[in-house]
Coordinates of N, CA and C in Angstrom, one line a residue:
M89 N 82.2 169.0 98.7 CA 83.0 169.4 97.5 C 82.1 169.4 96.3
S90 N 82.2 170.4 95.5 CA 81.4 170.5 94.3 C 81.8 169.5 93.2
I91 N 80.9 169.3 92.3 CA 81.2 168.4 91.2 C 82.4 168.8 90.4
Y92 N 82.5 170.1 90.1 CA 83.7 170.6 89.4 C 85.0 170.4 90.2
S93 N 84.9 170.7 91.4 CA 86.1 170.6 92.3 C 86.6 169.1 92.4
S94 N 85.6 168.3 92.5 CA 85.9 166.8 92.7 C 86.5 166.3 91.4
I95 N 86.0 166.7 90.3 CA 86.5 166.1 89.0 C 88.0 166.7 88.8
K96 N 88.2 168.0 89.1 CA 89.5 168.6 89.0 C 90.5 167.8 89.9
T97 N 90.1 167.5 91.1 CA 91.0 166.7 92.0 C 91.3 165.3 91.4
A98 N 90.2 164.7 91.0 CA 90.4 163.3 90.4 C 91.3 163.3 89.2
L99 N 91.1 164.3 88.3 CA 92.0 164.4 87.2 C 93.4 164.6 87.5
R100 N 93.7 165.5 88.5 CA 95.0 165.8 88.9 C 95.7 164.5 89.5
L101 N 95.0 163.8 90.4 CA 95.5 162.6 91.1 C 95.9 161.5 90.1
G102 N 94.9 161.3 89.1 CA 95.2 160.3 88.1 C 96.3 160.6 87.2
T103 N 96.4 161.9 86.8 CA 97.5 162.4 85.9 C 98.8 162.3 86.6
I104 N 98.9 162.7 87.9 CA 100.2 162.5 88.6 C 100.6 161.1 88.6
E105 N 99.7 160.2 88.9 CA 100.0 158.7 88.9 C 100.5 158.3 87.5
A106 N 99.8 158.7 86.4 CA 100.2 158.4 85.1 C 101.6 158.8 84.8
L107 N 102.0 160.0 85.2 CA 103.3 160.6 85.0 C 104.3 159.8 85.9
K108 N 103.9 159.5 87.1 CA 104.8 158.7 88.0 C 105.1 157.3 87.4
Q109 N 104.1 156.6 86.9 CA 104.3 155.3 86.3 C 105.1 155.4 85.0
S110 N 105.1 156.5 84.3 CA 105.8 156.7 83.1 C 107.3 157.2 83.3
G111 N 107.6 157.4 84.5 CA 109.0 157.9 84.8 C 109.2 159.4 84.9
F112 N 108.1 160.1 84.9 CA 108.1 161.6 84.9 C 107.6 162.1 86.2
T113 N 108.1 161.6 87.3 CA 107.6 161.9 88.7 C 107.5 163.4 89.0
N114 N 108.5 164.2 88.6 CA 108.6 165.6 89.0 C 108.0 166.5 88.0
T115 N 107.3 166.0 87.1 CA 106.7 166.9 86.1 C 105.5 167.7 86.7
P116 N 105.6 169.0 86.6 CA 104.4 169.8 87.2 C 103.2 169.6 86.4
V117 N 102.0 169.5 87.2 CA 100.7 169.4 86.6 C 99.9 170.6 87.0
I118 N 99.5 171.4 86.0 CA 98.7 172.6 86.3 C 97.4 172.6 85.6
Y119 N 96.5 173.5 86.1 CA 95.2 173.7 85.4 C 95.3 174.9 84.4
S120 N 94.6 174.9 83.4 CA 94.7 176.0 82.4 C 94.0 177.2 83.0
H121 N 94.3 178.4 82.5 CA 93.7 179.6 82.9 C 93.8 179.9 84.4
Q122 N 94.9 179.7 85.0 CA 95.1 180.0 86.4 C 95.8 181.3 86.7
N123 N 96.4 181.9 85.6 CA 97.1 183.1 85.7 C 98.3 183.1 86.6
G124 N 98.9 181.9 86.7 CA 100.2 181.7 87.5 C 101.3 181.8 86.5
T125 N 102.5 181.7 87.1 CA 103.7 181.8 86.3 C 103.9 180.4 85.6
E126 N 104.5 180.5 84.4 CA 104.7 179.2 83.7 C 105.9 178.5 84.3
P127 N 105.8 177.2 84.5 CA 106.9 176.4 85.0 C 108.1 176.5 84.1
T128 N 109.3 176.4 84.6 CA 110.5 176.5 83.8 C 110.8 175.2 83.1
D129 N 110.5 174.1 83.7 CA 110.7 172.8 83.0 C 109.5 172.4 82.3
S130 N 109.6 171.2 81.6 CA 108.4 170.7 80.9 C 107.3 170.4 81.9
Y131 N 106.0 170.6 81.4 CA 104.9 170.5 82.3 C 103.7 170.0 81.6
V132 N 102.6 169.7 82.3 CA 101.3 169.2 81.8 C 100.3 170.2 82.2
V133 N 99.4 170.5 81.3 CA 98.3 171.4 81.6 C 97.0 170.6 81.4
I134 N 96.1 170.7 82.4 CA 94.8 170.0 82.3 C 93.7 171.1 82.1
Q135 N 92.9 170.9 81.1 CA 91.8 171.8 80.8 C 90.5 171.0 80.6
I136 N 89.5 171.3 81.5 CA 88.3 170.6 81.4 C 87.5 171.4 80.4
V137 N 87.3 170.8 79.2 CA 86.6 171.4 78.1 C 85.1 171.4 78.2
S138 N 84.6 170.2 78.6 CA 83.1 170.1 78.8 C 82.8 169.1 79.9
L139 N 81.6 169.2 80.5 CA 81.1 168.3 81.4 C 79.6 168.1 81.1
N140 N 79.2 166.9 80.7 CA 77.9 166.7 80.2 C 77.2 165.5 80.9
Q141 N 76.0 165.8 81.5 CA 75.3 164.7 82.1 C 74.8 163.7 81.1
I142 N 74.9 162.4 81.4 CA 74.5 161.4 80.5 C 73.3 160.7 81.1
G143 N 72.1 160.8 80.5 CA 70.9 160.2 81.0 C 70.4 160.8 82.3
H144 N 69.5 160.1 83.0 CA 69.0 160.5 84.3 C 69.7 159.9 85.4
S145 N 69.5 160.5 86.6 CA 70.1 159.9 87.8 C 69.5 158.6 88.2
Q146 N 70.3 157.8 88.9 CA 69.8 156.5 89.4 C 69.6 156.7 90.9
T147 N 68.4 156.4 91.4 CA 68.1 156.6 92.8 C 68.1 155.3 93.6
D148 N 68.8 155.2 94.7 CA 68.7 154.0 95.5 C 67.5 154.0 96.4
A149 N 67.1 152.8 96.9 CA 66.0 152.7 97.8 C 66.4 153.3 99.1
V150 N 65.4 153.8 99.8 CA 65.7 154.4 101.2 C 65.8 153.2 102.1
T151 N 67.0 153.1 102.8 CA 67.2 152.0 103.7 C 67.5 152.5 105.1
D152 N 67.5 153.8 105.3 CA 67.8 154.3 106.6 C 66.7 154.0 107.6
D153 N 67.0 153.5 108.8 CA 66.0 153.1 109.7 C 65.5 154.2 110.7
S154 N 66.1 155.3 110.6 CA 65.6 156.4 111.5 C 64.2 156.8 111.2
P155 N 63.4 157.2 112.2 CA 62.0 157.5 112.0 C 61.8 158.8 111.2
V156 N 62.7 159.7 111.3 CA 62.5 161.0 110.5 C 63.8 161.3 109.8
N157 N 63.8 162.2 108.9 CA 65.0 162.7 108.1 C 65.8 161.5 107.5
K158 N 65.1 160.7 106.8 CA 65.8 159.6 106.1 C 66.7 160.1 105.0
K159 N 67.7 159.3 104.7 CA 68.6 159.7 103.6 C 68.3 158.9 102.4
I160 N 68.5 159.6 101.3 CA 68.3 158.9 99.9 C 69.6 159.3 99.1
T161 N 70.0 158.3 98.4 CA 71.3 158.4 97.6 C 70.9 158.3 96.1
Y162 N 71.5 159.2 95.3 CA 71.3 159.1 93.9 C 72.7 159.3 93.2
K163 N 72.8 158.6 92.1 CA 74.1 158.6 91.3 C 73.8 159.3 90.0
T164 N 74.6 160.2 89.6 CA 74.5 160.9 88.3 C 75.8 160.6 87.5
Y165 N 75.6 160.3 86.2 CA 76.7 160.0 85.4 C 77.0 161.1 84.4
Y166 N 78.2 161.4 84.2 CA 78.7 162.5 83.3 C 79.7 161.9 82.3
E167 N 79.9 162.6 81.2 CA 81.1 162.5 80.4 C 81.8 163.8 80.4
S168 N 83.1 163.8 80.5 CA 83.9 165.0 80.5 C 85.0 164.9 79.5
L169 N 85.0 165.9 78.7 CA 86.1 166.0 77.7 C 87.2 166.9 78.3
V170 N 88.4 166.3 78.4 CA 89.5 166.9 79.0 C 90.7 167.0 78.0
Q171 N 91.2 168.2 77.9 CA 92.4 168.4 77.0 C 93.7 168.4 77.9
F172 N 94.6 167.6 77.6 CA 95.9 167.6 78.2 C 96.9 168.2 77.2
T173 N 97.7 169.2 77.7 CA 98.7 169.8 76.9 C 100.1 169.5 77.6
F174 N 101.0 169.0 76.8 CA 102.3 168.7 77.2 C 103.3 169.7 76.6
A175 N 103.9 170.5 77.5 CA 104.7 171.6 77.0 C 106.2 171.4 77.5
G176 N 107.1 172.0 76.6 CA 108.5 172.0 76.9 C 109.3 171.0 76.1
S177 N 110.6 171.0 76.4 CA 111.5 170.1 75.6 C 111.2 168.7 75.7
S178 N 110.7 168.3 76.9 CA 110.4 166.8 77.2 C 108.9 166.5 76.8
G179 N 108.2 167.5 76.3 CA 106.8 167.4 76.0 C 106.4 166.1 75.2
P180 N 107.2 165.9 74.1 CA 106.9 164.8 73.2 C 107.0 163.4 74.0
E181 N 108.1 163.3 74.8 CA 108.3 162.0 75.5 C 107.2 161.8 76.5
I182 N 106.9 162.9 77.3 CA 105.9 162.8 78.3 C 104.5 162.5 77.7
A183 N 104.2 163.1 76.6 CA 102.9 162.9 75.9 C 102.8 161.5 75.4
H184 N 103.8 161.0 74.8 CA 103.7 159.6 74.3 C 103.6 158.6 75.4
E185 N 104.3 158.8 76.5 CA 104.2 157.8 77.6 C 102.8 157.9 78.3
F186 N 102.3 159.1 78.4 CA 101.0 159.4 79.0 C 99.9 158.7 78.1
L187 N 100.1 158.9 76.8 CA 99.1 158.3 75.8 C 99.1 156.8 75.9
N188 N 100.2 156.2 76.2 CA 100.3 154.8 76.3 C 99.8 154.3 77.7
A189 N 100.0 155.1 78.8 CA 99.7 154.7 80.1 C 98.2 154.8 80.4
I190 N 97.5 155.8 79.8 CA 96.0 156.0 80.1 C 95.2 154.7 79.9
P191 N 95.3 154.1 78.7 CA 94.4 152.9 78.5 C 95.0 151.6 78.9
N192 N 96.4 151.5 79.1 CA 97.0 150.3 79.2 C 97.6 149.9 80.6
N193 N 98.0 150.9 81.3 CA 98.6 150.7 82.6 C 97.5 150.5 83.7
I194 N 97.4 149.3 84.3 CA 96.3 149.1 85.3 C 96.4 150.0 86.5
V195 N 97.6 150.3 86.9 CA 97.8 151.2 88.1 C 97.2 152.6 87.8
V196 N 97.4 153.1 86.6 CA 96.9 154.4 86.1 C 95.4 154.3 86.0
R197 N 94.9 153.3 85.4 CA 93.4 153.2 85.3 C 92.8 153.1 86.7
E198 N 93.4 152.4 87.6 CA 92.8 152.3 89.0 C 93.0 153.6 89.7
A199 N 94.0 154.4 89.4 CA 94.1 155.7 90.1 C 93.0 156.6 89.7
Y200 N 92.6 156.6 88.4 CA 91.4 157.3 88.0 C 90.2 156.7 88.6
Q201 N 90.0 155.4 88.5 CA 88.8 154.8 88.9 C 88.5 155.0 90.4
K202 N 89.6 155.0 91.2 CA 89.5 155.3 92.6 C 88.7 156.6 92.9
N203 N 88.8 157.5 92.0 CA 88.1 158.8 92.1 C 87.0 158.9 91.1
N204 N 86.3 157.8 90.8 CA 85.1 157.8 90.0 C 85.3 158.2 88.6
L205 N 86.5 158.2 88.0 CA 86.8 158.5 86.6 C 87.2 157.3 85.9
S206 N 86.8 157.2 84.6 CA 87.2 156.1 83.8 C 87.4 156.7 82.4
P207 N 88.7 156.6 81.8 CA 88.9 157.0 80.4 C 88.1 156.2 79.5
V208 N 87.4 156.8 78.6 CA 86.5 156.1 77.6 C 87.1 156.2 76.2
R209 N 87.5 157.4 75.8 CA 88.0 157.6 74.4 C 89.2 158.6 74.5
K210 N 90.0 158.5 73.5 CA 91.1 159.5 73.4 C 91.3 159.9 72.0
S211 N 91.8 161.1 71.8 CA 92.0 161.6 70.4 C 93.4 161.2 70.0
L212 N 93.7 161.6 68.8 CA 95.1 161.5 68.3 C 95.9 162.6 69.1
L213 N 97.2 162.3 69.2 CA 98.1 163.2 69.8 C 98.4 164.3 68.8
R214 N 98.2 165.6 69.1 CA 98.4 166.6 68.1 C 99.6 167.5 68.5
R215 N 100.5 167.7 67.6 CA 101.6 168.6 67.8 C 101.2 170.0 67.5
A216 N 101.6 170.9 68.4 CA 101.2 172.4 68.2 C 102.3 173.2 68.8
P217 N 103.5 173.2 68.2 CA 104.6 174.0 68.7 C 104.3 175.5 68.7
Q218 N 104.8 176.3 69.7 CA 104.6 177.7 69.7 C 105.9 178.4 69.7
K219 N 106.0 179.6 69.1 CA 107.2 180.4 69.0 C 107.2 181.3 70.2
R220 N 108.3 181.2 71.0 CA 108.5 182.0 72.2 C 109.8 182.8 71.9
D221 N 109.7 184.1 71.8 CA 110.8 185.0 71.4 C 111.4 184.5 70.1
T222 N 112.6 183.9 70.2 CA 113.3 183.5 69.0 C 113.4 182.0 68.8
K223 N 112.7 181.2 69.7 CA 112.8 179.7 69.5 C 111.4 179.1 69.6
W224 N 111.4 177.9 69.1 CA 110.1 177.2 69.1 C 110.1 176.3 70.3
V225 N 108.9 176.2 71.0 CA 108.7 175.4 72.2 C 107.7 174.3 71.8
E226 N 108.0 173.1 72.2 CA 107.1 172.0 71.9 C 105.9 172.0 72.7
F227 N 104.7 171.9 72.1 CA 103.4 171.7 72.7 C 102.7 170.6 72.0
L228 N 102.1 169.7 72.7 CA 101.3 168.6 72.2 C 100.0 168.5 72.9
N229 N 98.9 168.3 72.2 CA 97.6 168.2 72.8 C 97.0 166.8 72.7
L230 N 96.3 166.4 73.7 CA 95.6 165.1 73.7 C 94.2 165.3 74.4
D231 N 93.1 164.9 73.7 CA 91.8 165.0 74.3 C 91.4 163.6 74.8
V232 N 91.0 163.5 76.0 CA 90.5 162.3 76.6 C 89.1 162.5 77.1
T233 N 88.2 161.6 76.8 CA 86.8 161.6 77.3 C 86.8 160.7 78.5
F234 N 86.3 161.2 79.6 CA 86.2 160.4 80.8 C 84.7 160.2 81.2
S235 N 84.4 159.0 81.7 CA 83.1 158.8 82.3 C 83.3 159.1 83.8
Y236 N 82.3 159.8 84.3 CA 82.4 160.3 85.7 C 81.1 160.1 86.5
M237 N 81.2 159.5 87.7 CA 80.0 159.3 88.5 C 80.0 160.1 89.7
V238 N 78.9 160.8 90.0 CA 78.8 161.6 91.2 C 77.7 161.0 92.0
K239 N 78.1 160.7 93.3 CA 77.1 160.1 94.3 C 76.7 161.2 95.2
T240 N 75.4 161.4 95.4 CA 74.9 162.5 96.2 C 74.0 161.9 97.3
T241 N 74.2 162.2 98.5 CA 73.3 161.8 99.6 C 72.5 163.0 100.1
Q242 N 71.2 162.8 100.1 CA 70.3 163.9 100.5 C 69.4 163.5 101.7
T243 N 69.3 164.3 102.7 CA 68.4 164.1 103.8 C 67.0 164.6 103.3
M244 N 66.0 163.8 103.6 CA 64.7 164.2 103.3 C 63.7 163.8 104.3
D245 N 62.6 164.6 104.5 CA 61.6 164.2 105.4 C 60.8 163.0 104.8
W246 N 60.4 162.1 105.7 CA 59.7 160.9 105.2 C 58.4 160.8 105.9
V247 N 57.4 160.4 105.1 CA 56.0 160.2 105.7 C 55.8 158.7 105.8
D248 N 55.7 158.3 107.1 CA 55.5 156.8 107.4 C 54.0 156.5 107.3
H249 N 53.2 157.5 107.8 CA 51.7 157.3 107.8 C 51.0 158.6 107.9
V250 N 49.8 158.6 107.5 CA 48.9 159.8 107.6 C 47.7 159.5 108.5
I251 N 47.4 160.4 109.3 CA 46.2 160.2 110.2 C 45.1 161.2 109.7
V252 N 44.0 160.7 109.4 CA 42.9 161.5 109.0 C 41.8 161.5 110.0
V253 N 41.3 162.6 110.5 CA 40.2 162.6 111.5 C 39.0 163.2 110.8
D254 N 37.9 162.5 110.8 CA 36.6 162.9 110.3 C 36.0 163.8 111.4
T255 N 35.9 165.1 111.1 CA 35.4 166.1 112.1 C 33.9 165.9 112.4
Q256 N 33.2 165.3 111.6 CA 31.7 165.1 111.8 C 31.5 163.9 112.7
T257 N 32.2 162.8 112.4 CA 31.9 161.5 113.1 C 33.0 161.3 114.2
G258 N 34.1 161.9 114.1 CA 35.2 161.7 115.1 C 36.0 160.4 114.7
E259 N 35.7 159.8 113.6 CA 36.4 158.6 113.2 C 37.8 158.9 112.8
I260 N 38.8 158.1 113.3 CA 40.2 158.3 113.0 C 40.6 157.2 112.0
L261 N 41.2 157.6 110.9 CA 41.7 156.7 109.9 C 43.2 156.9 109.7
T262 N 43.9 155.8 109.8 CA 45.4 155.8 109.6 C 45.7 155.1 108.3
I263 N 46.5 155.8 107.5 CA 46.9 155.3 106.2 C 48.5 155.2 106.2
P264 N 49.1 154.1 106.0 CA 48.5 152.7 106.0 C 48.1 152.4 107.4
E265 N 47.3 151.4 107.5 CA 46.8 151.0 108.8 C 48.0 150.5 109.7
I266 N 48.0 151.0 110.9 CA 49.1 150.6 111.9 C 48.5 149.4 112.6
T267 N 49.3 148.3 112.6 CA 48.9 147.1 113.3 C 49.7 147.0 114.6
P268 N 49.1 146.7 115.7 CA 49.8 146.6 117.0 C 50.7 145.5 117.1

């Protein structure tokens, strides 16, 4: 699974848990810019605004005992800015409960953490109603910055030793020396 796909899945699972813990179990959660039909009831939109690598990767020591094709693991850390939009007549109630659940509800925090996400900061909740035909529809936006870790395992060829043969003298040199 790609980095982008895995963060989308992690965001969706954590958001569904936050809504469930807040009493809004049946609230649809969709991603922005999907060109689908708009849900008829109140809903939540997830938009990944940015994904930024923080620092360099952290590489683990090679511990695989196989003689060839050893595996090396590295962890890369990201910060992702995610905008949540709460739309519809229940939007304000959903938004305020979500705003409270993200940093305070341990079940919600663990749902995100189980998928390598951790909420770091959140913005103010912003009201942005939109006029649809002849009536106003409630829309509220909240930005949350998440810390995100990606673990990658890579197979690599490994050199245990090098054998050098002096063509003039026939001397064989092994680096490092192999002891019987």
